[in-house]
Amino acid sequence: MVGTDLKVSLAKAVDAALAETDPNKADEKYMEVLQIVRMQVGDNETDMANAMQAVAKDLEDQGRKQQAFDFKQKTCIMLLEFTMMPLPPLPDNIVIATGPALEEPLLKQVMTIHFVDDVDLAKKHYAKILQAIIIDDSESSVCLRTIHGAMIVLARGHSHEQIPVYESQKKDPKPVLEGLGWSANNSHHSTPGGKAQLYTHPKLGKLALLS
């Protein structure tokens, strides 16, 4: 298994490890990631660490910043552990149990709208707990970016709710959303990414879709 086969297997192994919620199974899947990396770069600790950093950078470039952080944290611990013990032998073949290939997600979350009574108080709150900075301040809303790259739009309102904002990964997600019980209403909100149309669901609440 060489070349692109290893790259494909590594991508699948990383997704499987990040998606696993059972800690013991997650350890096994991260081990699969490590083994594939070793097949790519060998057993030099610096080369393995650089390869893991490259994977984390790819995740960040895909907009998966929290997953990139989780991946770096877990793999740093793994590499540290293996400096104190022999590495396990490499298998003859790597088989990644990822199940069938998943379709591209319908939506990608790009920001959150937080409706608040006091925007100035909210700005101070997010600056303190998330080290957020202001990237856009208009009469209708304030857009913040946290130190980890997440965007939050503060808007005046009495509902005191947070609404996830998505952009479409496919041509027209509206028929799919409507088929799942979401209904578009006439409410729109301005964001740095464009107009966000609100959708409601009788049991799941609200979301917004960039138009």
Short mmCIF file of C-alpha atoms in Angstrom, two decimals:
data_model
loop_
_atom_site.label_atom_id
_atom_site.label_comp_id
_atom_site.label_asym_id
_atom_site.label_seq_id
_atom_site.Cartn_x
_atom_site.Cartn_y
_atom_site.Cartn_z
CA MET A 1 0.00 0.00 0.00
CA VAL A 2 1.87 3.09 -1.22
CA GLY A 3 1.34 6.56 -2.64
CA THR A 4 -2.22 7.74 -2.93
CA ASP A 5 -3.53 4.54 -1.30
CA LEU A 6 -1.81 5.51 1.92
CA LYS A 7 -3.09 9.09 1.68
CA VAL A 8 -6.66 7.91 1.19
CA SER A 9 -6.34 5.41 4.04
CA LEU A 10 -4.88 8.08 6.31
CA ALA A 11 -7.74 10.50 5.58
CA LYS A 12 -10.30 7.77 6.31
CA ALA A 13 -8.50 6.74 9.50
CA VAL A 14 -8.37 10.34 10.76
CA ASP A 15 -12.11 10.84 10.13
CA ALA A 16 -12.90 7.55 11.86
CA ALA A 17 -10.79 8.46 14.91
CA LEU A 18 -12.35 11.90 15.23
CA ALA A 19 -15.87 10.50 14.89
CA GLU A 20 -15.45 7.76 17.53
CA THR A 21 -17.06 8.62 20.87
CA ASP A 22 -16.05 5.49 22.80
CA PRO A 23 -12.64 6.29 24.40
CA ASN A 24 -11.26 2.74 24.06
CA LYS A 25 -12.32 2.43 20.43
CA ALA A 26 -10.98 5.91 19.75
CA ASP A 27 -7.56 4.83 21.05
CA GLU A 28 -7.59 1.93 18.60
CA LYS A 29 -8.51 4.20 15.71
CA TYR A 30 -5.81 6.73 16.60
CA MET A 31 -3.36 3.83 16.64
CA GLU A 32 -4.43 3.06 13.06
CA VAL A 33 -3.62 6.67 12.20
CA LEU A 34 -0.18 6.37 13.78
CA GLN A 35 0.56 3.12 11.97
CA ILE A 36 -0.31 4.63 8.58
CA VAL A 37 1.88 7.65 9.33
CA ARG A 38 4.75 5.30 10.18
CA MET A 39 4.27 3.53 6.87
CA GLN A 40 4.59 6.92 5.19
CA VAL A 41 7.52 8.48 7.03
CA GLY A 42 9.17 5.77 9.15
CA ASP A 43 9.86 5.73 12.89
CA ASN A 44 11.78 8.99 13.29
CA GLU A 45 9.94 10.93 16.02
CA THR A 46 10.40 14.31 14.34
CA ASP A 47 9.11 13.00 11.00
CA MET A 48 6.06 11.45 12.68
CA ALA A 49 5.34 14.67 14.60
CA ASN A 50 5.65 16.73 11.41
CA ALA A 51 3.28 14.37 9.58
CA MET A 52 0.72 14.65 12.37
CA GLN A 53 1.04 18.45 12.27
CA ALA A 54 0.40 18.34 8.52
CA VAL A 55 -2.81 16.37 9.11
CA ALA A 56 -3.95 18.91 11.70
CA LYS A 57 -3.17 21.75 9.27
CA ASP A 58 -5.29 20.05 6.58
CA LEU A 59 -8.19 19.85 9.06
CA GLU A 60 -7.82 23.56 9.85
CA ASP A 61 -7.77 24.41 6.14
CA GLN A 62 -11.05 22.49 5.78
CA GLY A 63 -12.60 24.70 8.47
CA ARG A 64 -12.56 21.88 11.05
CA LYS A 65 -10.69 23.89 13.67
CA GLN A 66 -12.04 22.13 16.77
CA GLN A 67 -11.28 18.73 15.26
CA ALA A 68 -7.78 19.92 14.36
CA PHE A 69 -7.26 20.95 17.99
CA ASP A 70 -8.57 17.60 19.28
CA PHE A 71 -6.37 15.71 16.82
CA LYS A 72 -3.22 17.63 17.81
CA GLN A 73 -3.94 17.14 21.50
CA LYS A 74 -4.50 13.38 21.19
CA THR A 75 -1.59 12.65 18.85
CA CYS A 76 0.86 14.70 20.92
CA ILE A 77 -0.02 12.53 23.92
CA MET A 78 0.41 9.37 21.85
CA LEU A 79 3.82 10.37 20.53
CA LEU A 80 4.96 11.32 24.02
CA GLU A 81 3.89 7.91 25.33
CA PHE A 82 5.80 6.12 22.59
CA THR A 83 9.03 7.94 23.46
CA MET A 84 8.96 5.90 26.67
CA MET A 85 8.21 2.48 25.17
CA PRO A 86 8.87 0.53 21.96
CA LEU A 87 6.55 1.22 19.05
CA PRO A 88 4.27 -1.69 18.12
CA PRO A 89 5.22 -3.64 14.99
CA LEU A 90 3.73 -2.47 11.71
CA PRO A 91 1.05 -4.76 10.25
CA ASP A 92 1.47 -6.21 6.80
CA ASN A 93 -1.70 -4.46 5.68
CA ILE A 94 -3.75 -1.62 7.09
CA VAL A 95 -7.52 -2.15 7.00
CA ILE A 96 -9.55 0.85 8.09
CA ALA A 97 -13.01 0.02 9.45
CA THR A 98 -14.74 3.23 8.40
CA GLY A 99 -17.87 1.72 6.90
CA PRO A 100 -19.30 2.93 3.59
CA ALA A 101 -18.09 6.26 2.22
CA LEU A 102 -20.21 9.12 3.50
CA GLU A 103 -21.78 11.68 1.23
CA GLU A 104 -20.61 15.25 1.43
CA PRO A 105 -22.52 17.01 4.24
CA LEU A 106 -25.47 19.11 3.15
CA LEU A 107 -24.50 22.10 5.30
CA LYS A 108 -21.39 23.56 6.93
CA GLN A 109 -21.67 25.68 10.07
CA VAL A 110 -19.86 28.98 9.63
CA MET A 111 -20.97 31.12 12.56
CA THR A 112 -23.50 31.59 15.37
CA ILE A 113 -25.99 34.42 15.88
CA HIS A 114 -26.45 35.31 19.55
CA PHE A 115 -29.44 37.52 20.32
CA VAL A 116 -28.87 39.63 23.42
CA ASP A 117 -30.37 42.64 25.20
CA ASP A 118 -27.01 44.31 25.84
CA VAL A 119 -24.50 44.05 22.99
CA ASP A 120 -21.75 45.89 24.91
CA LEU A 121 -22.06 43.44 27.80
CA ALA A 122 -21.97 40.51 25.36
CA LYS A 123 -18.79 41.86 23.71
CA LYS A 124 -17.05 42.01 27.10
CA HIS A 125 -18.31 38.52 27.95
CA TYR A 126 -16.90 36.92 24.80
CA ALA A 127 -13.66 38.88 25.03
CA LYS A 128 -13.09 37.48 28.51
CA ILE A 129 -14.11 33.85 28.10
CA LEU A 130 -13.15 33.23 24.43
CA GLN A 131 -10.60 36.00 23.76
CA ALA A 132 -12.86 37.14 20.93
CA ILE A 133 -12.01 40.25 18.93
CA ILE A 134 -14.34 42.51 16.94
CA ILE A 135 -14.00 42.11 13.17
CA ASP A 136 -17.11 44.05 12.14
CA ASP A 137 -19.20 46.55 14.10
CA SER A 138 -22.29 47.98 12.43
CA GLU A 139 -25.52 49.54 13.59
CA SER A 140 -27.44 46.27 13.26
CA SER A 141 -24.91 43.73 14.57
CA VAL A 142 -21.39 43.06 15.82
CA CYS A 143 -19.27 40.20 14.48
CA LEU A 144 -16.61 38.62 16.71
CA ARG A 145 -13.93 36.04 15.98
CA THR A 146 -12.63 33.84 18.79
CA ILE A 147 -9.00 32.91 19.23
CA HIS A 148 -9.82 29.50 17.70
CA GLY A 149 -11.43 31.04 14.62
CA ALA A 150 -15.14 30.66 15.42
CA MET A 151 -17.38 33.54 14.37
CA ILE A 152 -20.18 34.92 16.55
CA VAL A 153 -22.64 37.57 15.44
CA LEU A 154 -24.21 39.60 18.25
CA ALA A 155 -27.65 41.01 17.47
CA ARG A 156 -30.14 42.87 19.60
CA GLY A 157 -33.19 40.85 20.53
CA HIS A 158 -35.27 39.71 23.46
CA SER A 159 -35.29 35.99 22.64
CA HIS A 160 -31.84 35.45 24.24
CA GLU A 161 -31.06 32.53 21.96
CA GLN A 162 -28.15 31.29 19.91
CA ILE A 163 -28.83 30.17 16.35
CA PRO A 164 -26.34 28.21 14.23
CA VAL A 165 -25.68 29.69 10.78
CA TYR A 166 -24.88 27.38 7.89
CA GLU A 167 -23.78 27.69 4.29
CA SER A 168 -24.80 25.16 1.69
CA GLN A 169 -22.34 22.48 0.58
CA LYS A 170 -24.65 21.58 -2.30
CA LYS A 171 -26.60 23.49 -4.92
CA ASP A 172 -29.97 23.83 -3.19
CA PRO A 173 -30.47 22.48 0.34
CA LYS A 174 -33.93 23.97 0.81
CA PRO A 175 -35.94 20.98 -0.51
CA VAL A 176 -33.99 18.64 1.78
CA LEU A 177 -34.52 20.89 4.80
CA GLU A 178 -38.22 21.20 4.04
CA GLY A 179 -38.48 17.43 3.64
CA LEU A 180 -36.99 17.08 7.13
CA GLY A 181 -39.59 19.37 8.64
CA TRP A 182 -37.82 22.75 8.50
CA SER A 183 -39.82 25.76 7.35
CA ALA A 184 -38.37 29.02 6.05
CA ASN A 185 -39.93 32.16 7.44
CA ASN A 186 -39.71 35.78 6.38
CA SER A 187 -36.99 36.67 8.90
CA HIS A 188 -33.55 37.48 7.56
CA HIS A 189 -30.49 38.70 9.41
CA SER A 190 -27.42 40.48 8.04
CA THR A 191 -24.07 38.79 8.69
CA PRO A 192 -20.54 39.31 7.31
CA GLY A 193 -21.22 36.28 5.08
CA GLY A 194 -24.43 37.70 3.61
CA LYS A 195 -28.12 37.49 4.42
CA ALA A 196 -29.07 34.59 6.70
CA GLN A 197 -32.61 33.26 6.32
CA LEU A 198 -34.17 31.77 9.43
CA TYR A 199 -35.71 28.28 9.41
CA THR A 200 -37.79 26.77 12.19
CA HIS A 201 -38.58 23.19 13.15
CA PRO A 202 -41.39 22.18 15.53
CA LYS A 203 -39.04 20.05 17.63
CA LEU A 204 -35.50 21.10 16.73
CA GLY A 205 -35.74 24.87 17.09
CA LYS A 206 -34.09 27.29 14.66
CA LEU A 207 -31.23 27.53 12.21
CA ALA A 208 -30.16 30.11 9.66
CA LEU A 209 -29.01 29.53 6.09
CA LEU A 210 -26.81 31.96 4.20
CA SER A 211 -28.38 32.97 0.92
#
